[in-house]
CSV table of C-alpha atoms in Angstrom, one decimal:
chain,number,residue,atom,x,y,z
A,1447,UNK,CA,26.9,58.8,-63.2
A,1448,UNK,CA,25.9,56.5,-66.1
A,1449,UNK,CA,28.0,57.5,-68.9
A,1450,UNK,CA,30.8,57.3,-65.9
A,1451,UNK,CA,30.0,53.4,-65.0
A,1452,UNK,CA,29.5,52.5,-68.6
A,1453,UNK,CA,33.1,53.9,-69.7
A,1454,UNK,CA,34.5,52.1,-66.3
A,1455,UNK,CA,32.9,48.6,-67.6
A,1456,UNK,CA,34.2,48.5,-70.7
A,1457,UNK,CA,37.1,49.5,-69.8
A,1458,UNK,CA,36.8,46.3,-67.7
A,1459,UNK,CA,35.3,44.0,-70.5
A,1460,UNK,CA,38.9,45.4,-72.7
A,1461,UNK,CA,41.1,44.0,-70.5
A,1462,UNK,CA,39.4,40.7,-70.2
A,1463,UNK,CA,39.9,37.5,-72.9
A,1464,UNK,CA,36.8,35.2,-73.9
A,1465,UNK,CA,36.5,32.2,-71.9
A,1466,UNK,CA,33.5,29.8,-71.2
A,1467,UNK,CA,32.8,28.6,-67.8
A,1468,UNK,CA,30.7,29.9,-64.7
A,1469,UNK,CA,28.2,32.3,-64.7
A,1470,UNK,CA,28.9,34.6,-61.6
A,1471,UNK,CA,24.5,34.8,-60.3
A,1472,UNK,CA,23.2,39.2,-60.9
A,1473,UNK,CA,22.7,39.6,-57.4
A,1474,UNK,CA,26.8,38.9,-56.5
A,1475,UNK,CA,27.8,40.5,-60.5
A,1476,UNK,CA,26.4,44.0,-59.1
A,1477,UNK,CA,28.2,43.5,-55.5
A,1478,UNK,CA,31.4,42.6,-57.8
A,1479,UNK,CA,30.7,45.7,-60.2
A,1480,UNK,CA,30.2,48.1,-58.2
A,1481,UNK,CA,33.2,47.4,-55.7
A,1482,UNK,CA,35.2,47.5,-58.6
A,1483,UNK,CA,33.7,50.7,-59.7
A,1484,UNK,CA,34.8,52.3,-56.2
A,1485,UNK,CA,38.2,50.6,-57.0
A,1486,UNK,CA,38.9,52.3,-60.0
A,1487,UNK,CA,37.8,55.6,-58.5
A,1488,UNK,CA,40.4,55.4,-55.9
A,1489,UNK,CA,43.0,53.9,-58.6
A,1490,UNK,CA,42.7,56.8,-60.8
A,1491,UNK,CA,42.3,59.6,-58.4
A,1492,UNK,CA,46.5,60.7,-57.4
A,1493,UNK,CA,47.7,61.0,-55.2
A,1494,UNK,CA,45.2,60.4,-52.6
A,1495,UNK,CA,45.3,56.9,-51.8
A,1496,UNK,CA,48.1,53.9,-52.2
A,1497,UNK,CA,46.9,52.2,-55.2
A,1498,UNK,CA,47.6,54.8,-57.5
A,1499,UNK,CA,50.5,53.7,-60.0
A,1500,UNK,CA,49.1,50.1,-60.5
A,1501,UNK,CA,47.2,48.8,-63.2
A,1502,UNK,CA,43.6,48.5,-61.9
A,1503,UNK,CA,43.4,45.1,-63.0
A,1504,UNK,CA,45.7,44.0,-60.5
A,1505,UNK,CA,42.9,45.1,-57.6
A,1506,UNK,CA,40.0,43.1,-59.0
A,1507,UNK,CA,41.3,39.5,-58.3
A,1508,UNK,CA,41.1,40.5,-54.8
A,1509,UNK,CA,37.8,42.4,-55.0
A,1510,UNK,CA,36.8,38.6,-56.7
A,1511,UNK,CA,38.3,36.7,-54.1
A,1512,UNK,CA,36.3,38.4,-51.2
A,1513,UNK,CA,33.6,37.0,-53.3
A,1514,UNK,CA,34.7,34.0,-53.8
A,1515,UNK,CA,35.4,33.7,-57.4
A,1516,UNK,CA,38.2,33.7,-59.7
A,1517,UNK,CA,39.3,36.0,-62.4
A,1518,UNK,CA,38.2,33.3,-65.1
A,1519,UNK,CA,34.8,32.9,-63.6
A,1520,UNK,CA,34.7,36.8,-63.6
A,1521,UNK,CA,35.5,36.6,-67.2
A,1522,UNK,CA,32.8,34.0,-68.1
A,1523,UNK,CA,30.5,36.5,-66.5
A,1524,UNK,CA,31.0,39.3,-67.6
A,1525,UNK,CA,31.0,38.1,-71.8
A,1526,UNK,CA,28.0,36.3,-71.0
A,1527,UNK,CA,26.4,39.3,-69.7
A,1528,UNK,CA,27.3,41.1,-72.5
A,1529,UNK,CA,25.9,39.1,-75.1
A,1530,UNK,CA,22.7,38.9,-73.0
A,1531,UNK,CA,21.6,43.0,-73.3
A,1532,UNK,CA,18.4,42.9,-71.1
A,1533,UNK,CA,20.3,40.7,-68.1
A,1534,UNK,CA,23.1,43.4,-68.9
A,1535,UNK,CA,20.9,46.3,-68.4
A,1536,UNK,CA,19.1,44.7,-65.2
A,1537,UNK,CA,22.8,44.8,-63.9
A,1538,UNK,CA,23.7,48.0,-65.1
A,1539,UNK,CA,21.0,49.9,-63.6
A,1540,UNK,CA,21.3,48.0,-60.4
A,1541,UNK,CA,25.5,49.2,-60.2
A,1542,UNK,CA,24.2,52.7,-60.9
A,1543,UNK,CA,21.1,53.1,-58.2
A,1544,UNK,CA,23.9,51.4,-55.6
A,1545,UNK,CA,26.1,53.8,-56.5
A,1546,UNK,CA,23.8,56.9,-56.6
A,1547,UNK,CA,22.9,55.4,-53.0
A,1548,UNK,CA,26.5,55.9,-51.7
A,1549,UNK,CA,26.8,58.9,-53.2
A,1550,UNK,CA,23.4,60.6,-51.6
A,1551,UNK,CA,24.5,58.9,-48.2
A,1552,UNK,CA,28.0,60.5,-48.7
A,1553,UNK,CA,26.7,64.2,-49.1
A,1554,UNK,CA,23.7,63.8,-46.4
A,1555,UNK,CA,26.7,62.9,-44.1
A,1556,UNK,CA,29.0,65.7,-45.2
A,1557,UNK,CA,26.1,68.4,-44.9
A,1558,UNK,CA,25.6,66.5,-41.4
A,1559,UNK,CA,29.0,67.1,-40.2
A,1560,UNK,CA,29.2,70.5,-41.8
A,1561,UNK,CA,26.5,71.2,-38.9
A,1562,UNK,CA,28.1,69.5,-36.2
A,1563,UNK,CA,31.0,71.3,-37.0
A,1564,UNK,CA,30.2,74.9,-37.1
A,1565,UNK,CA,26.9,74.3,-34.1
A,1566,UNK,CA,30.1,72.9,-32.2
A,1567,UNK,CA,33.4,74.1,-33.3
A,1568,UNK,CA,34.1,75.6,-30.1
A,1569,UNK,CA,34.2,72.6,-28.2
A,1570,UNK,CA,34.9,70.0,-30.1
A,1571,UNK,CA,38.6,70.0,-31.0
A,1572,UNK,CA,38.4,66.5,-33.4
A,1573,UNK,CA,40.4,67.3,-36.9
A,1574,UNK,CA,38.1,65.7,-39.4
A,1575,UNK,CA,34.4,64.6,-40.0
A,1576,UNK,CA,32.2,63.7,-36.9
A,1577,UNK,CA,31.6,60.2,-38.7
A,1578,UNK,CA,33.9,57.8,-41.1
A,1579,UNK,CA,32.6,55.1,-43.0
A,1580,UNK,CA,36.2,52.9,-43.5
A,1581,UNK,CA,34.2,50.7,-46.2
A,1582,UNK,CA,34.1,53.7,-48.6
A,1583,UNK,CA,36.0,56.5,-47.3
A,1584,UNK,CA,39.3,54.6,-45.9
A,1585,UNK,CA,42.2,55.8,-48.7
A,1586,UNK,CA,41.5,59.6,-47.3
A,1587,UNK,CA,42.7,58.3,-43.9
A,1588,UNK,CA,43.3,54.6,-43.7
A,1589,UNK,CA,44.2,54.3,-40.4
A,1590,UNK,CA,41.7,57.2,-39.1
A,1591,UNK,CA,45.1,59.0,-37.6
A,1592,UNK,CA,44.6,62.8,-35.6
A,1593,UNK,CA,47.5,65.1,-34.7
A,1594,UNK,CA,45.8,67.7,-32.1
A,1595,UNK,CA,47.7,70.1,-30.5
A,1596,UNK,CA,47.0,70.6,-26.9
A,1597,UNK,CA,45.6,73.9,-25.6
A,1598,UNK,CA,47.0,73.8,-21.9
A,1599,UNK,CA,48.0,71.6,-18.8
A,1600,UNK,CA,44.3,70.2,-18.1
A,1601,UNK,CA,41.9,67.4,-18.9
A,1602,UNK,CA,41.7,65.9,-22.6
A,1603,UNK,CA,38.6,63.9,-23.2
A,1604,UNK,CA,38.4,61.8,-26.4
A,1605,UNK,CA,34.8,60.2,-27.2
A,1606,UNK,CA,33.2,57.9,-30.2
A,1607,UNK,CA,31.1,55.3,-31.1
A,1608,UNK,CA,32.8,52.3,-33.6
A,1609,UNK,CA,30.6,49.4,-35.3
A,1610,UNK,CA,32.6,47.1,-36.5
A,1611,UNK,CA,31.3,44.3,-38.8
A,1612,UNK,CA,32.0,40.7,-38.6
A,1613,UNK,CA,34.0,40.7,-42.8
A,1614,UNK,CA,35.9,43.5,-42.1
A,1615,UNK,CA,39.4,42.2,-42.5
A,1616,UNK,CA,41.4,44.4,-40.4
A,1617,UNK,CA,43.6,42.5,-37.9
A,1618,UNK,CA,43.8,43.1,-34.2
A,1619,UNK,CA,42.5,46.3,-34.9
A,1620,UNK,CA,42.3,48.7,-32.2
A,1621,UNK,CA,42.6,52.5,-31.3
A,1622,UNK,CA,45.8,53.7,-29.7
A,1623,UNK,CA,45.6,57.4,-28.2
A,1624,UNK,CA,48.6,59.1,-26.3
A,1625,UNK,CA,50.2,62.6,-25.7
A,1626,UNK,CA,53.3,63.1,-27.6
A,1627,UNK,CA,56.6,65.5,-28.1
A,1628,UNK,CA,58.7,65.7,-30.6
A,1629,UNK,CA,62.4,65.0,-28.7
A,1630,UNK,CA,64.5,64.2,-32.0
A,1631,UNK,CA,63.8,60.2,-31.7
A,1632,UNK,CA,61.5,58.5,-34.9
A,1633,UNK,CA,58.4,58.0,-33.0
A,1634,UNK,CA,59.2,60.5,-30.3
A,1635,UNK,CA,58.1,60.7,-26.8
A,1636,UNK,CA,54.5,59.1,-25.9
A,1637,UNK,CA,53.0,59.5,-22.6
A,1638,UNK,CA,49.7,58.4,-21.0
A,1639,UNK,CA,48.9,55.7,-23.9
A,1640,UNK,CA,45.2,54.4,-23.8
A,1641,UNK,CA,44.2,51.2,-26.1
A,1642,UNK,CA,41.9,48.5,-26.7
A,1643,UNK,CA,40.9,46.0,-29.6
A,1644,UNK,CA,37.5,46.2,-30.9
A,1645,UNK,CA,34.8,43.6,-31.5
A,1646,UNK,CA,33.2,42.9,-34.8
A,1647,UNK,CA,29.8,41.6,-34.2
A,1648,UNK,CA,28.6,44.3,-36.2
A,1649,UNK,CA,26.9,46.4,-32.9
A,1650,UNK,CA,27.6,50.1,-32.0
A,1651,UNK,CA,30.2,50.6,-29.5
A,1652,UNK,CA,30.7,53.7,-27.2
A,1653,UNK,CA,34.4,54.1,-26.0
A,1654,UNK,CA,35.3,58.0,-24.1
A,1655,UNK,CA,39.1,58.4,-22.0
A,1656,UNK,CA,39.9,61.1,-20.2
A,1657,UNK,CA,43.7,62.0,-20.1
A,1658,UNK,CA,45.5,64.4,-18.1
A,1659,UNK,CA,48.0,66.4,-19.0
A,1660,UNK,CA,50.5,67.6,-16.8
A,1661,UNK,CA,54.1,67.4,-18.7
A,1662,UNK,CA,54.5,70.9,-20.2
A,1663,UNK,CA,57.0,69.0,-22.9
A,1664,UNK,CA,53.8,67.7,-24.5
A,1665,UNK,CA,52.7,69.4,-27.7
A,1666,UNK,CA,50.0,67.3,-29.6
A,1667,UNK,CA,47.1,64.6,-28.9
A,1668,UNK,CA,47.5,62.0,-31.5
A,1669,UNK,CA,46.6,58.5,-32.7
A,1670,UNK,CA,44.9,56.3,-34.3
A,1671,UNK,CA,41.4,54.9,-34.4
A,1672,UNK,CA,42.1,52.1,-36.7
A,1673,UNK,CA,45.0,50.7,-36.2
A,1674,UNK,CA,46.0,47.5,-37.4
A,1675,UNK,CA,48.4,45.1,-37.8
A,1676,UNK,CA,47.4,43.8,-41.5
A,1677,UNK,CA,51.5,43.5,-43.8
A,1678,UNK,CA,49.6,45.9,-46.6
A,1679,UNK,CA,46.9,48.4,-47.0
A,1680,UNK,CA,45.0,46.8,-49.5
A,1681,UNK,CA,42.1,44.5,-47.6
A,1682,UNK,CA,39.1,45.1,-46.9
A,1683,UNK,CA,37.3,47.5,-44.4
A,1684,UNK,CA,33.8,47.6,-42.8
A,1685,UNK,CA,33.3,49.6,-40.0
A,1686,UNK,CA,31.8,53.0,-39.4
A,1687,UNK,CA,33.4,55.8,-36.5
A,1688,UNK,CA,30.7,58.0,-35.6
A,1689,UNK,CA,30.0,61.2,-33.0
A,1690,UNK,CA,34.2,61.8,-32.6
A,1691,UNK,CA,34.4,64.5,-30.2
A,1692,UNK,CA,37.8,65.9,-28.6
A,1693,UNK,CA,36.8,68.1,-25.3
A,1694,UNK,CA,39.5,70.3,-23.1
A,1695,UNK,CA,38.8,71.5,-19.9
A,1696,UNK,CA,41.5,73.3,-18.4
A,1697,UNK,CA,43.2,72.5,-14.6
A,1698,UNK,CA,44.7,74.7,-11.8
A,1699,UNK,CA,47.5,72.3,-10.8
A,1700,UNK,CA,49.7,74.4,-8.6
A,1701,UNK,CA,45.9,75.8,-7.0
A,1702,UNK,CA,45.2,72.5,-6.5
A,1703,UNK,CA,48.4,71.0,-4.7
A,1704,UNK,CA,48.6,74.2,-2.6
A,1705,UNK,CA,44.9,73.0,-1.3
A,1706,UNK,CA,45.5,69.5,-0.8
A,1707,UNK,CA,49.1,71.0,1.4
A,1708,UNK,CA,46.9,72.7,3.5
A,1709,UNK,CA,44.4,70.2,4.0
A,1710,UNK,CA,47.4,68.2,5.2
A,1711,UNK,CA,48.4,70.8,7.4
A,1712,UNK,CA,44.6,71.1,9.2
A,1713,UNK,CA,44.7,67.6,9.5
A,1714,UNK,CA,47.7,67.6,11.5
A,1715,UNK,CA,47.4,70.1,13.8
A,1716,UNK,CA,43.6,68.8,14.7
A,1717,UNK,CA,45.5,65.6,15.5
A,1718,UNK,CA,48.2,67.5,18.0
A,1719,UNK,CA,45.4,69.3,19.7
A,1720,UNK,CA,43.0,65.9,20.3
A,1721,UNK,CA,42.9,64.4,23.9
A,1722,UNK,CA,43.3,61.4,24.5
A,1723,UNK,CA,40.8,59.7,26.3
């Protein structure tokens, strides 16, 4: 992990020129750093994500802005650190314990939906992990998009909690759910939509719809759980989709509309028979 960030920062330090201005404070440098560390992962790991096929050095001014500081000031910074080895160092190993923290956090999850999975598989028919954290894991699955296809004619019940922080950046974002058939148009056919936009003031959120299915044309559950209506892909994310659970539970129909016929047809005959007073 070390030798890793150290290769990644002078990379950085390369591509910057000497300047002398603002000093960005340690405590923001590391936020900066290690941000762009993430960045670069993504950048240089094809063809997983969007950003690959741009130079790297066009994602930091961003990353800077969200900050906000400029790419000079960044400069500034980051010779000054350079020159001053202990300060350096203090900011160095401060990237790599944040870092190391994500990681850890990252395989503790994993390992935790590896459990939920298999204690669970026969129920729960959700696609990917039990729990996303868009801050860190968003170019696997930017928009957090499923494609389930449905087991029968019955009841489809789709549950999760969202936490949604005040600087994420996504806008109007919301989860859109529907059944859908392929019928030769681009979006296809989409029945029974559900939707809503979510809050960001950073709490935990429990949403959970239950949609029937009775069109035997339908073939798949899909959607999105972060959909949003940002122009590009590249802003930034911080929210976290936890316990994502897809249940079936299947539906006599024609059972149940042969019961409710004769109910109708006790009904009636209890009315011919009654007296009037």
């Amino acid at each position: 992990m070390r030798r890793t960030v150290s290769l990644i920062l002078f990379s950085i330090f390369s591509l910057l020129s000497c300047n002398k201005g603002y000093i960005i404070p340690e405590s923001d440098m590391v936020k900066i750093l290690t941000k762009i560390f993430i960045t670069d992962g993504v950048t240089s790991t094809p063809p997983h994500n969007i950003l690959y096929g741009h130079d790297s050095i066009d994602y930091y001014e961003p990353i800077l802005k969200s900050y906000g500081y400029t790419t000079a000031q960044f400069d500034s910074s980051v010779k000054y650190y350079s020159r001053n080895t202990e300060k350096f160092d203090i900011i160095f190993d401060k990237v790599v314990m944040e870092l190391t923290r994500m990681r850890d956090k990252l395989e503790e999850t994993s390992k935790s939906d590896t459990l939920d999975r298999n204690s669970d598989s026969n129920d729960n028919l959700w696609p990917h992990k039990t729990r996303w954290n868009m801050a860190i894991e968003y170019s696997t699955n930017p928009s957090l998009g499923f494609d389930i296809p449905v087991v029968d004619l019955g009841d489809y019940t789709i549950s999760f909690d969202a936490q949604f922080f005040p600087d994420d950046e996504g806008v109007n974002v919301r989860h859109y759910i529907f059944f859908y058939f392929d019928d030769g148009t681009p979006i296809g056919v989409r029945e029974n939509p559900v939707f809503a936009t979510y809050v960001k003031d950073g709490n935990v959120h429990s949403y959970s719809y239950k949609l029937t299915l009775t069109d035997k044309q339908i073939t798949h559950l899909k959607g999105w759980l972060y959909d949003s209506g940002n122009s590009t892909s590249n802003f930034k994310r911080n929210a976290i989709f936890s316990n994502l659970k897809v249940t079936y539970s299947p539906r006599n129909f024609d059972k149940l509309d042969s019961i409710d016929t004769r109910n109708v047809k006790v009904i009636k005959k209890l009315i011919k028979k009654a007296q009037p007073l």
